[in-house]
mmCIF file of C-alpha atoms in Angstrom:
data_model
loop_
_atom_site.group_PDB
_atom_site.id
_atom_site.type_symbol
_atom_site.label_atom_id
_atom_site.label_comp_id
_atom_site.label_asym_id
_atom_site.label_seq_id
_atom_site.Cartn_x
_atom_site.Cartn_y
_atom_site.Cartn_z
ATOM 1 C CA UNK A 1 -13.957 -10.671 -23.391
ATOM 2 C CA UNK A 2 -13.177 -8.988 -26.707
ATOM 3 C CA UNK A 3 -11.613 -5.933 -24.458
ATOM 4 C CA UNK A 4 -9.349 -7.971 -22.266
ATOM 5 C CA UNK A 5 -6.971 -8.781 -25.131
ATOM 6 C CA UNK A 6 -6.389 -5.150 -25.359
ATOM 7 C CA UNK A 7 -6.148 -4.324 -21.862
ATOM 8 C CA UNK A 8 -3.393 -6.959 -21.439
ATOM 9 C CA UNK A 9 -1.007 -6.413 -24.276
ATOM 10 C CA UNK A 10 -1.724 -2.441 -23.336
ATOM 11 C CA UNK A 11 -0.585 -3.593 -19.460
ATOM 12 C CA UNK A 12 2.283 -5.407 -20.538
ATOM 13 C CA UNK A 13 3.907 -3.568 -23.543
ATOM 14 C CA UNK A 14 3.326 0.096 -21.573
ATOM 15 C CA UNK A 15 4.748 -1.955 -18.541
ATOM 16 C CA UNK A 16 7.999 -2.878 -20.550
ATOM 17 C CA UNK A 17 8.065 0.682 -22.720
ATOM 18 C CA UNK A 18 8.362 2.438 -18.571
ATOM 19 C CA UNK A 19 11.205 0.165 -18.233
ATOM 20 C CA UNK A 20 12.937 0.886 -21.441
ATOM 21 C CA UNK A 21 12.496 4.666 -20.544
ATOM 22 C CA UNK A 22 14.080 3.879 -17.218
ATOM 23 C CA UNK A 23 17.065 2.535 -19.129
ATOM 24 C CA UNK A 24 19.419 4.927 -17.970
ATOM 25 C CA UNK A 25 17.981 6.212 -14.914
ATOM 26 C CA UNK A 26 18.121 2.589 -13.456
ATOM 27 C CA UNK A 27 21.670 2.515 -14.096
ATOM 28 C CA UNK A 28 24.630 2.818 -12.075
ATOM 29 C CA UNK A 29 26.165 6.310 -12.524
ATOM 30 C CA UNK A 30 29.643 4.912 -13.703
ATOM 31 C CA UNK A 31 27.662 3.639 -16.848
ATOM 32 C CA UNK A 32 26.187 5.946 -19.476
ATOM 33 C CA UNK A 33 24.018 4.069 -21.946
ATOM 34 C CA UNK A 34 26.541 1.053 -21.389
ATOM 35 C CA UNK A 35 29.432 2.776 -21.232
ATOM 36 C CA UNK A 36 31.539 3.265 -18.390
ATOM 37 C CA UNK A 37 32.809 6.757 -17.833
ATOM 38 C CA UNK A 38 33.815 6.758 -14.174
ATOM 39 C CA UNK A 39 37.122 7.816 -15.422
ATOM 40 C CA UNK A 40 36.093 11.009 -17.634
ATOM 41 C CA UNK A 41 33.496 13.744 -17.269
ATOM 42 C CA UNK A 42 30.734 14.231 -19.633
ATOM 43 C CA UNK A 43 28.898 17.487 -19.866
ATOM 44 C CA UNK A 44 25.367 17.192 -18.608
ATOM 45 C CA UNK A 45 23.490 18.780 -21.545
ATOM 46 C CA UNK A 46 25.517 16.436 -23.924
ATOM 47 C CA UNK A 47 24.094 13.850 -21.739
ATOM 48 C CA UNK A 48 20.614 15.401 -21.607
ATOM 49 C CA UNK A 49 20.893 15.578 -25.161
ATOM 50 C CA UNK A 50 21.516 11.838 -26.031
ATOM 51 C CA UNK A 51 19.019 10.848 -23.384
ATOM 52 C CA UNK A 52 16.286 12.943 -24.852
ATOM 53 C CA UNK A 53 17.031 11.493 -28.224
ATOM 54 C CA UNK A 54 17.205 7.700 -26.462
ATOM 55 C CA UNK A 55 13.387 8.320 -25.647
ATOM 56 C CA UNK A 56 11.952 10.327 -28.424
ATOM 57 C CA UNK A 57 12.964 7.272 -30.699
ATOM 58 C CA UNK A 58 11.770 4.746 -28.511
ATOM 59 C CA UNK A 59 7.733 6.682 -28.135
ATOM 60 C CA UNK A 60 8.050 6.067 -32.188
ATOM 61 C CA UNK A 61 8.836 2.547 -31.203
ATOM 62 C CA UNK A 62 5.936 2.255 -29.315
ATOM 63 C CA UNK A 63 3.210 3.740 -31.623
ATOM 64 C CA UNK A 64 5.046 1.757 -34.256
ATOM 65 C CA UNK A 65 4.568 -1.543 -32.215
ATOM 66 C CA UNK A 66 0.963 -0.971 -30.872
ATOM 67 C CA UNK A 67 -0.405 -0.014 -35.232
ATOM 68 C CA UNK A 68 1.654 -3.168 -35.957
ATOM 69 C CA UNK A 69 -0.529 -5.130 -32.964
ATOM 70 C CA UNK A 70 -3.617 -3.838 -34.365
ATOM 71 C CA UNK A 71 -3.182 -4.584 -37.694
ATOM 72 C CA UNK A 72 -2.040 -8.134 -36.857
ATOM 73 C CA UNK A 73 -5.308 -8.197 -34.467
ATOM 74 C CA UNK A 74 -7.974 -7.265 -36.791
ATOM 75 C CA UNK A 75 -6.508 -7.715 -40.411
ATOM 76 C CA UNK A 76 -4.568 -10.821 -40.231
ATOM 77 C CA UNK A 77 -7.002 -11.972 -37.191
ATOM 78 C CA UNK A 78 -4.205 -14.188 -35.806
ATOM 79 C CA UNK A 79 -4.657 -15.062 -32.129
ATOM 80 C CA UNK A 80 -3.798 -13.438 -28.480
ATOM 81 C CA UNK A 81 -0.600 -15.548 -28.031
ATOM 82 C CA UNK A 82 0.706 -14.924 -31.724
ATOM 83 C CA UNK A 83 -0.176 -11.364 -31.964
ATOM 84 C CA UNK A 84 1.500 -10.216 -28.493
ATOM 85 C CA UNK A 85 4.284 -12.400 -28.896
ATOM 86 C CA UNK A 86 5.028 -10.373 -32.567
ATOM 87 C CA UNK A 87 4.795 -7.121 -31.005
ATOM 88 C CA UNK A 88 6.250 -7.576 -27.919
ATOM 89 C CA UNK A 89 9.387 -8.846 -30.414
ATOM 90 C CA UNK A 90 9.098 -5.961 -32.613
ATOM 91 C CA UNK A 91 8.836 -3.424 -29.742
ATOM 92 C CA UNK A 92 12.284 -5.135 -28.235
ATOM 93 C CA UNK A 93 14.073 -4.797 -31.496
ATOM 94 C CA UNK A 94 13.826 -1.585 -31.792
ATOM 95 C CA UNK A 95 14.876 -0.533 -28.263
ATOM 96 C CA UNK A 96 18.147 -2.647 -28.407
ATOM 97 C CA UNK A 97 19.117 -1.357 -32.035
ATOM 98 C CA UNK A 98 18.161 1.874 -30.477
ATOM 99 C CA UNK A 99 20.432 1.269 -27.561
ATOM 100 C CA UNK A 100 23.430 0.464 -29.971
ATOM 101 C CA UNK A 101 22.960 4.056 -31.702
ATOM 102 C CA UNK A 102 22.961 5.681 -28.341
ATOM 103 C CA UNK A 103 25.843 3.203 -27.001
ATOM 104 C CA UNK A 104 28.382 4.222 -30.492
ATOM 105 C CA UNK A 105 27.459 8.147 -29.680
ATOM 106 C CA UNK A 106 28.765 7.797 -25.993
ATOM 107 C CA UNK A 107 31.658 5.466 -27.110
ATOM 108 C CA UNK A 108 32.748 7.789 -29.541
ATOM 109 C CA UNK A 109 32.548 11.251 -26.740
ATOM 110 C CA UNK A 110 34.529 8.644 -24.237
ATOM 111 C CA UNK A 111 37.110 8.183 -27.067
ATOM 112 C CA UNK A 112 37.437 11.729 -28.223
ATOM 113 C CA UNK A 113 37.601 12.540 -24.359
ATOM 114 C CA UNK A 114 40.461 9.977 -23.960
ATOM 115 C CA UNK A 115 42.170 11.279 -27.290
ATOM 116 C CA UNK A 116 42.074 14.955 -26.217
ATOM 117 C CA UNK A 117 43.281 14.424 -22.559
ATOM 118 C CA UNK A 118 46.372 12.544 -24.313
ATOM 119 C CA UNK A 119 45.455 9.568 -21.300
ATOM 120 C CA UNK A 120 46.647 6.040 -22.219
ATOM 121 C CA UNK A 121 44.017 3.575 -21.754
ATOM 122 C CA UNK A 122 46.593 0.531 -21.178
ATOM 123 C CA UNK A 123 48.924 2.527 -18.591
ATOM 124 C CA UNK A 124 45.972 4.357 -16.313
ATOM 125 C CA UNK A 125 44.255 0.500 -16.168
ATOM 126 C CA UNK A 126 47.312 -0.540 -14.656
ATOM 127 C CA UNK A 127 47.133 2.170 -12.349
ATOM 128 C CA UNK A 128 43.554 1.699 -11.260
ATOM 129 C CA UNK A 129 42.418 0.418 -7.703
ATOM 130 C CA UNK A 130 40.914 -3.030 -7.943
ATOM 131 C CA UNK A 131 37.828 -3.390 -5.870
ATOM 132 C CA UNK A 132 37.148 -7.018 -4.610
ATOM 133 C CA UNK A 133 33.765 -8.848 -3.085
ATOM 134 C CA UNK A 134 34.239 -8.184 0.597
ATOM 135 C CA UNK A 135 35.122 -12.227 1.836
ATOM 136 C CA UNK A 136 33.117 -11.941 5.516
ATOM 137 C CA UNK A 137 30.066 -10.674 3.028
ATOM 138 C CA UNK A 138 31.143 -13.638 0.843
ATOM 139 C CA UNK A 139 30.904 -15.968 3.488
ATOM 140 C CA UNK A 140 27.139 -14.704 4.492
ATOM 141 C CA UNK A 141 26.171 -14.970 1.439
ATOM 142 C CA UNK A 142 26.866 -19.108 1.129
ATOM 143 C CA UNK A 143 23.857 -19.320 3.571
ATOM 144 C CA UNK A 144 21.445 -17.895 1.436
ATOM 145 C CA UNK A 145 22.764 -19.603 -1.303
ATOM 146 C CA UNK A 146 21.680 -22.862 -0.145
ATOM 147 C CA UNK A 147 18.319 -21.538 1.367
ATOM 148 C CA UNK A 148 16.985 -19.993 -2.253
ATOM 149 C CA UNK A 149 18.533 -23.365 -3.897
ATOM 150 C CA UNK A 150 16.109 -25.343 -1.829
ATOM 151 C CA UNK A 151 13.658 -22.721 -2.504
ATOM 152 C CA UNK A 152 14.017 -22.810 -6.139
ATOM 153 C CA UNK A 153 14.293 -26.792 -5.954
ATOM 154 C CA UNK A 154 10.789 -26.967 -4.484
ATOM 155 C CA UNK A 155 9.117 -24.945 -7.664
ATOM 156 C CA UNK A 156 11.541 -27.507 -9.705
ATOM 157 C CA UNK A 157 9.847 -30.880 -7.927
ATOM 158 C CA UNK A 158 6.117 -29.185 -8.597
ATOM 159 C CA UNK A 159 7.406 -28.676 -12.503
ATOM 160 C CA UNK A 160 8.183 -32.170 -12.242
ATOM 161 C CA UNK A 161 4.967 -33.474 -10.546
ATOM 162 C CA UNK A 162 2.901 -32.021 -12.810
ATOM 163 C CA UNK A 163 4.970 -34.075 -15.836
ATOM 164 C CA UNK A 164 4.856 -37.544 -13.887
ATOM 165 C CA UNK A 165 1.021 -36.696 -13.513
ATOM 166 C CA UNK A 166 0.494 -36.204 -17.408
ATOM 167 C CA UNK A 167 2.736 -39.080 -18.549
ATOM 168 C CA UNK A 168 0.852 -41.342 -16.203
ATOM 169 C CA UNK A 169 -2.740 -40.108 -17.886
ATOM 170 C CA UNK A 170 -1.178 -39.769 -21.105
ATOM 171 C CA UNK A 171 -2.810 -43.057 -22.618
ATOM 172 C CA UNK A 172 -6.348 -41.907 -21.229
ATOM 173 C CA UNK A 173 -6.572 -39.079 -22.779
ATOM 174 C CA UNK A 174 -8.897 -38.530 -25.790
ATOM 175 C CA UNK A 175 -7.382 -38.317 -29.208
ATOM 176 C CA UNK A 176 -8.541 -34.825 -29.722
ATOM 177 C CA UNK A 177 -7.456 -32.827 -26.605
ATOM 178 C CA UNK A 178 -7.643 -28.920 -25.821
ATOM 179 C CA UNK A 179 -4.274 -26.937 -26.646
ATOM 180 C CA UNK A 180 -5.297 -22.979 -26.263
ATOM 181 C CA UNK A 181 -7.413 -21.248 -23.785
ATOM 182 C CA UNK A 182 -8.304 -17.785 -24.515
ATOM 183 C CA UNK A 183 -7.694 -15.144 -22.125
ATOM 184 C CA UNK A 184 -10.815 -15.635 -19.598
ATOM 185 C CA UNK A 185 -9.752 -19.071 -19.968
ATOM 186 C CA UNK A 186 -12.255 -20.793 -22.056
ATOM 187 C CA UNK A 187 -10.435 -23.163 -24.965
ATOM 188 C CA UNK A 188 -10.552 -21.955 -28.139
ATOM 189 C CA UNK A 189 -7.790 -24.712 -30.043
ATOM 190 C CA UNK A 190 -7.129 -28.388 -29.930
ATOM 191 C CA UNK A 191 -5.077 -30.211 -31.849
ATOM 192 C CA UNK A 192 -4.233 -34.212 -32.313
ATOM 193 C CA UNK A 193 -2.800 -35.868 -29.337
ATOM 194 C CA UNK A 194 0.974 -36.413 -29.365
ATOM 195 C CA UNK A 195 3.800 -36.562 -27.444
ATOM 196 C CA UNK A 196 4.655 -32.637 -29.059
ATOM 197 C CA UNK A 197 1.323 -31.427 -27.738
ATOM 198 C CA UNK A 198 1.042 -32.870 -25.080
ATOM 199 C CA UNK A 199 4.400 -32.446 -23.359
ATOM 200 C CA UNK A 200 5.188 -29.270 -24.984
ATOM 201 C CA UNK A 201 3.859 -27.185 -22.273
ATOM 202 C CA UNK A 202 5.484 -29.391 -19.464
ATOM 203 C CA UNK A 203 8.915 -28.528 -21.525
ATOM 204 C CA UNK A 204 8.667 -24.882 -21.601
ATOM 205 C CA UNK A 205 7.482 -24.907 -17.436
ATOM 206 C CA UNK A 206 10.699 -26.986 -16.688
ATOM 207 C CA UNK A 207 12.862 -25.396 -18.741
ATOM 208 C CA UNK A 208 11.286 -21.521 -17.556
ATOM 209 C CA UNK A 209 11.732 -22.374 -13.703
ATOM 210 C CA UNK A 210 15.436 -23.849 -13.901
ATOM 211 C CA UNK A 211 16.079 -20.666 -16.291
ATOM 212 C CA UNK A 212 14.732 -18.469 -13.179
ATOM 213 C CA UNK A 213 16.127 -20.269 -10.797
ATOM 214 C CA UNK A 214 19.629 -20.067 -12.003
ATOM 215 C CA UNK A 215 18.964 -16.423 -12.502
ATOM 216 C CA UNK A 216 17.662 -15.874 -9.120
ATOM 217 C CA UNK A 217 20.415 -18.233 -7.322
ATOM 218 C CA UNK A 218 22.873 -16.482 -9.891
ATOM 219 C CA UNK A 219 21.641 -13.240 -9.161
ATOM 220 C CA UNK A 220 23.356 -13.230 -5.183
ATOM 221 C CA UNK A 221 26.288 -15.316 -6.221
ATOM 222 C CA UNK A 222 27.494 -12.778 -8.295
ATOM 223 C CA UNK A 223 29.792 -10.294 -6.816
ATOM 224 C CA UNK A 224 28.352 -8.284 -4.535
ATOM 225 C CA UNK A 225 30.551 -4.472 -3.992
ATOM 226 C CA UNK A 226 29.871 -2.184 -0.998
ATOM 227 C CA UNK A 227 31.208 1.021 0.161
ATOM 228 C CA UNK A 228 33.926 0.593 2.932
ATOM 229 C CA UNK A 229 32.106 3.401 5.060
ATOM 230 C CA UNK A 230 29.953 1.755 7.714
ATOM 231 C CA UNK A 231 31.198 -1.285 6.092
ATOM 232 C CA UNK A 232 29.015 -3.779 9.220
ATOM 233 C CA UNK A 233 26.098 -1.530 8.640
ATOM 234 C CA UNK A 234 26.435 -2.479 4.620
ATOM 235 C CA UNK A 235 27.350 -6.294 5.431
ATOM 236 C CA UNK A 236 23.932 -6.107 6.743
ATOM 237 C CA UNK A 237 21.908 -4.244 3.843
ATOM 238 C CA UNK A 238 23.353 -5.789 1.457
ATOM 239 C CA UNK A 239 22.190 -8.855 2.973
ATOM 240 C CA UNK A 240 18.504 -7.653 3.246
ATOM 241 C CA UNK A 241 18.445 -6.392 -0.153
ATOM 242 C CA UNK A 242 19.659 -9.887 -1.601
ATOM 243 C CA UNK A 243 17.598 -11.685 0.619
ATOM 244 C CA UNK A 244 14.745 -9.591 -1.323
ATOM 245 C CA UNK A 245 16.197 -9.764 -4.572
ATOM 246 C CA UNK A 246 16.305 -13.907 -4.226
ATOM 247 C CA UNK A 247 12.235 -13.946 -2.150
ATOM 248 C CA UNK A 248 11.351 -11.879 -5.569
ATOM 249 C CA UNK A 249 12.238 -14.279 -7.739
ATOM 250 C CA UNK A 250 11.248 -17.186 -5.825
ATOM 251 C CA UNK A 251 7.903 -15.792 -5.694
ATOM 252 C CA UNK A 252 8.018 -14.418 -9.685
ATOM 253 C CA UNK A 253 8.602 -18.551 -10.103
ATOM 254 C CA UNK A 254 5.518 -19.645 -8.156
ATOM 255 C CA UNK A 255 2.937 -16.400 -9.841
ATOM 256 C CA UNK A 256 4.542 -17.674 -13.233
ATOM 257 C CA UNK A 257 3.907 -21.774 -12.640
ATOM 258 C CA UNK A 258 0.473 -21.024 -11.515
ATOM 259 C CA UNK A 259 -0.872 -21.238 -14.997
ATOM 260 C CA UNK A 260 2.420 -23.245 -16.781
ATOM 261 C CA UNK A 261 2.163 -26.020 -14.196
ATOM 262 C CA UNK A 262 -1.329 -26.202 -13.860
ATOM 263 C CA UNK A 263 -2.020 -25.749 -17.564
ATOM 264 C CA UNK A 264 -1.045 -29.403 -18.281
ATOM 265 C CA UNK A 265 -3.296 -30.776 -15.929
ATOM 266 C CA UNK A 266 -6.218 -28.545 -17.399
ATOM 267 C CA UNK A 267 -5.203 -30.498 -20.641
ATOM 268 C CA UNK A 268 -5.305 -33.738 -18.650
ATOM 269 C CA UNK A 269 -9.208 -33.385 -17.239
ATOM 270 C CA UNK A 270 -9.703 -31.346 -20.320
ATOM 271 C CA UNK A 271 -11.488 -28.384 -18.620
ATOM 272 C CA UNK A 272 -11.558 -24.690 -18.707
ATOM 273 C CA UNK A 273 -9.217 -22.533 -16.731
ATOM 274 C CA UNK A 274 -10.355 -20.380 -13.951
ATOM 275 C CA UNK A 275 -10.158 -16.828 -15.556
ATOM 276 C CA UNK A 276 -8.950 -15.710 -11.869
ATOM 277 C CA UNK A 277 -5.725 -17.830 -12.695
ATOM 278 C CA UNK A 278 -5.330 -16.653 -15.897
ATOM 279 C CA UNK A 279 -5.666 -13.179 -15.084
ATOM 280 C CA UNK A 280 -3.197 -13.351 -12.103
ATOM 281 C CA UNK A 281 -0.753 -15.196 -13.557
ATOM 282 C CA UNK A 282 -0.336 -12.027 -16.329
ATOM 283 C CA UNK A 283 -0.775 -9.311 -13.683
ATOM 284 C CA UNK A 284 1.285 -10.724 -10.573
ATOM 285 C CA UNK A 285 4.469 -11.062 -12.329
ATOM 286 C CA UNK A 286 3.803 -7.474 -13.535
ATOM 287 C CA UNK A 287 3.389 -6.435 -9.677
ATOM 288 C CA UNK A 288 6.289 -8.410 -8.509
ATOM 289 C CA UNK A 289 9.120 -7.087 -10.510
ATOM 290 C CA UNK A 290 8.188 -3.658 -8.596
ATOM 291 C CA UNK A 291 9.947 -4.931 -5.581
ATOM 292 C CA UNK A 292 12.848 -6.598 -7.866
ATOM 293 C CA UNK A 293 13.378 -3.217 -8.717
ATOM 294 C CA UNK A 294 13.212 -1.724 -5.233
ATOM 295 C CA UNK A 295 16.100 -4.385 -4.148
ATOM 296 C CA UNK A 296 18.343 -3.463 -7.336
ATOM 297 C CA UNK A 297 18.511 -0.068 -6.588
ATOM 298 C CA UNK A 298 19.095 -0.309 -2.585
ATOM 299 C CA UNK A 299 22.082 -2.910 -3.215
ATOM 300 C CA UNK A 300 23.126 -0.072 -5.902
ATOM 301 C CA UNK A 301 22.991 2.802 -3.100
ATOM 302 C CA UNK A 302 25.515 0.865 -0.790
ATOM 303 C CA UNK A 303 28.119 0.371 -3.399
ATOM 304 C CA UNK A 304 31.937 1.556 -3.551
ATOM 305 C CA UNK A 305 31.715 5.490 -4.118
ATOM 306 C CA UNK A 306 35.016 5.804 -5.162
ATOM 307 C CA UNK A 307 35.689 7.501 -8.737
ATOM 308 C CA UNK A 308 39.330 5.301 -9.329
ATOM 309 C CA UNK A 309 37.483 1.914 -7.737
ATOM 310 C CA UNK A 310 38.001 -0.602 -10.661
ATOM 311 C CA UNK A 311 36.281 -4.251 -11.144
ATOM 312 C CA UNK A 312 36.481 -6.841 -13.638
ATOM 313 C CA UNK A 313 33.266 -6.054 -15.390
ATOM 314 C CA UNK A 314 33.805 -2.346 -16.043
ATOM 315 C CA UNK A 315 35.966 -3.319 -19.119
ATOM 316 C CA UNK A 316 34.583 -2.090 -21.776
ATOM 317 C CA UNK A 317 36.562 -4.160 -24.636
ATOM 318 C CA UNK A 318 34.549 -7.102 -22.311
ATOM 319 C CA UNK A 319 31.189 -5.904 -23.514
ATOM 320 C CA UNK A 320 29.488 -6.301 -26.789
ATOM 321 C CA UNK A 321 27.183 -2.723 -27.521
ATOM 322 C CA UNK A 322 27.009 -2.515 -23.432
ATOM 323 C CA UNK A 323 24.245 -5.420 -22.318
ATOM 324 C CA UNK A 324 26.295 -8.497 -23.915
ATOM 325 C CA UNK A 325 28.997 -9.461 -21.393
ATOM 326 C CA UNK A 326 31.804 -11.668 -22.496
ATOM 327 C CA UNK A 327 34.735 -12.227 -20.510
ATOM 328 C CA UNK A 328 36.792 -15.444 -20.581
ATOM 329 C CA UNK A 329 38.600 -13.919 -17.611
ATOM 330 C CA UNK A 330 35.594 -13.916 -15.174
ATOM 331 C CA UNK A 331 34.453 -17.366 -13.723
ATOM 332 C CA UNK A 332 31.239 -15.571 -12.568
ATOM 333 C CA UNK A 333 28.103 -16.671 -14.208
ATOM 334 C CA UNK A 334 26.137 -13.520 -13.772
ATOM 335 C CA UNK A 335 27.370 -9.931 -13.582
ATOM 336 C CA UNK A 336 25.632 -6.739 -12.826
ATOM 337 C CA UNK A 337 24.023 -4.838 -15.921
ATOM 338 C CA UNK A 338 25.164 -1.777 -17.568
ATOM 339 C CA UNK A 339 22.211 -0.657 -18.877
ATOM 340 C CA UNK A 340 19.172 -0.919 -16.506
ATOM 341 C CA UNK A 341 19.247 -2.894 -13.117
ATOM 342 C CA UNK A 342 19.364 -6.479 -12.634
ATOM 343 C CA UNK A 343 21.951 -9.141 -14.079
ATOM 344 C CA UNK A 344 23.711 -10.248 -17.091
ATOM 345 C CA UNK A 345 24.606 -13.403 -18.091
ATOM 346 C CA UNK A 346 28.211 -13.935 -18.975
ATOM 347 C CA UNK A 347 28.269 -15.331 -22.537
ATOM 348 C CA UNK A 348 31.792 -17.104 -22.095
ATOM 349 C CA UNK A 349 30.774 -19.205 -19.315
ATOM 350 C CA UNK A 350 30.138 -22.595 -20.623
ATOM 351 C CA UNK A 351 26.276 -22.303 -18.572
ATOM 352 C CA UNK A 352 26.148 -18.637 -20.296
ATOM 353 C CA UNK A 353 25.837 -20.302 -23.131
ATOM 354 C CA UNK A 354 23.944 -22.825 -22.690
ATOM 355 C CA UNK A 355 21.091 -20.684 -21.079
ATOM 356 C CA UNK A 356 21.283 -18.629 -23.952
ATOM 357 C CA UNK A 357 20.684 -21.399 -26.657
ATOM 358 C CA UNK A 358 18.096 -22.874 -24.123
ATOM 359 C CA UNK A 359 15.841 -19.902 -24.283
ATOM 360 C CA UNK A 360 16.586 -18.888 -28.075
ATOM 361 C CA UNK A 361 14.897 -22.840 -28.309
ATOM 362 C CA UNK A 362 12.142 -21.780 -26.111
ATOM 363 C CA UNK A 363 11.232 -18.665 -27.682
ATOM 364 C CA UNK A 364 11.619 -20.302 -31.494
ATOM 365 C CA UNK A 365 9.550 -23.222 -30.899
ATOM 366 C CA UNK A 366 6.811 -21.344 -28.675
ATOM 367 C CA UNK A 367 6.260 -19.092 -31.650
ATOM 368 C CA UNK A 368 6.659 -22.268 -34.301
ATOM 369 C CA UNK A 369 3.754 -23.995 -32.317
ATOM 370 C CA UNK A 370 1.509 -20.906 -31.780
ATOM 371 C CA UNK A 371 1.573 -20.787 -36.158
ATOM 372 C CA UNK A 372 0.769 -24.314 -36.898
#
């Protein structure tokens, strides 16, 4: 048991130091480190360069993170939860203030490029060749809208059950109830009962599934680009691939609720947890963003080819160090990323925001109650 606290923080924080190295690989060529440079040429060993520097600063981050885990493990003895939670943090600070150094470099060559070619940034925008969501696409895509929203809605209604069935059992439970299983799933803290302990759990597993379902559901009703070429025959991919992309996080939802949903009821009957459901609940969602991945990069290999093809979100003025997006100008929710694959939230949407303070409160008050 000792051993398995070790394995998994090794299985996740390798896991999420593969996709930090894939930063740039993952990323549309018309981005470098967050920058788009569709419109000037960079020399490849300049790029090789800053790349090789990206990832020989982010193996120190690692080794940094991994002697910080161990010395919060075994001098400070603090707990699974608190412990991989720190690191995790600390790891994930360093490769975004990484990412900034590596995004003001490529800023600065884009600049210097634009500066030495004598081009006008304001007069070539006005010149550039909008590309717009394709509307029969746009129209196929309403369909699965609705599907993955009923999808999503059922993982909503089990969140929800599980609530109604503590608040109903709240008065029968004992004053002294189980709060923390350990990682075979044998508890190891209780606390008072209260309506914070108690319901705390039940907060974060509502709040986590409408985050991922607005993600997911976001995810295909952002705009969706594809090359003009075989433009049925890319209708139909890009179909597929979303159709994936939404099935991936539908079932991320479901691995993920196995132990948030259920966890409350453990409290409830006040029993252990299967260590088969702990386990799979930290190794599925591991195994299931594979696939996420898989679906990112097909819809990527069917988009626009074209070097002048413009869109709203490659302005760079509209992005804050290349993975904050804020554009007042864009009613979409989600946009594509620049750095990596997958989404990003748009910060001046009125939801952008409040997803963002809803998971800063999540993350803040998870880490307040794993210290007291």
């Amino acid at each position: 048991m000792f051993f398995i606290n070790y394995i998994l923080f090794l299985l996740i924080i390798l896991f999420t130091h593969i996709i930090a190295l894939s930063t740039q690989l993952l990323s549309s060529k018309k981005y470098f480190f967050g920058v788009y440079i569709n419109e000037i040429t960079m020399e490849e060993e300049l790029k090789n360069k800053i790349n090789k520097d990206f990832k020989v600063k982010l193996n120190i981050s690692l080794i940094l993170s991994i002697i910080i885990y161990l010395i919060l493990k075994n001098v400070f003895k603090l707990n699974m939860v608190i412990d991989t939670i720190i690191s995790i943090t600390i790891y994930l600070t360093f490769f975004f203030f990484i990412l900034k150094l590596e995004y003001k470099k490529v800023k600065y060559v884009k600049s210097s490029y634009l500066l030495k070619m004598n081009i006008n940034v304001e007069k070539e925008t006005k010149q550039r060749r909008i590309i717009n969501e394709d509307e029969v696409l746009l129209q196929q895509k309403k369909k699965l809208i609705k599907k993955f929203k009923i999808l999503f809605g059922i993982c909503i209604l089990l969140s929800l059950t599980s609530f109604l069935y503590v608040l109903v059992n709240y008065k029968n439970m004992p004053d002294v109830i189980i709060t923390h299983w350990g990682a075979g799933g044998k508890a190891d803290g209780y606390s008072q009962k209260n309506i914070v302990n108690v319901f705390f759990i039940n907060f974060l597993d509502i709040s986590m599934v409408l985050l991922f379902a607005l993600i997911g559901v976001g995810s295909i009703t952002a705009n969706t680009y594809i090359d003009s070429a075989n433009l049925e025959l890319n209708r139909k991919k890009a179909l597929r691939y979303l159709n994936g992309i939404g099935y991936s996080f539908f079932i991320l939802t479901l691995s993920i609720q196995s132990i948030t949903t259920t966890i409350p009821i453990f409290m409830v009957q006040q029993r252990n947890i299967p260590m088969w459901l702990t386990l799979s609940s930290c190794i599925l969602p591991i195994l299931i963003v594979i696939p996420i991945i898989y679906f990112y990069i097909m819809l990527s290999s069917i988009k626009p080819k074209g070097r002048g093809d413009y869109t709203i979100e490659n302005d760079d003025e509209k992005w804050i160090y290349g993975f904050i997006y804020y554009n007042k100008d864009d009613p979409n929710l989600v946009v594509e990323k620049r750095l990596g694959m997958g989404w990003n939230i748009n910060m001046a949407n009125p939801l952008g925001k409040f997803i963002a303070i809803i998971t800063f409160l999540i993350t803040v008050v998870s880490m307040l109650i794993c210290f007291i």
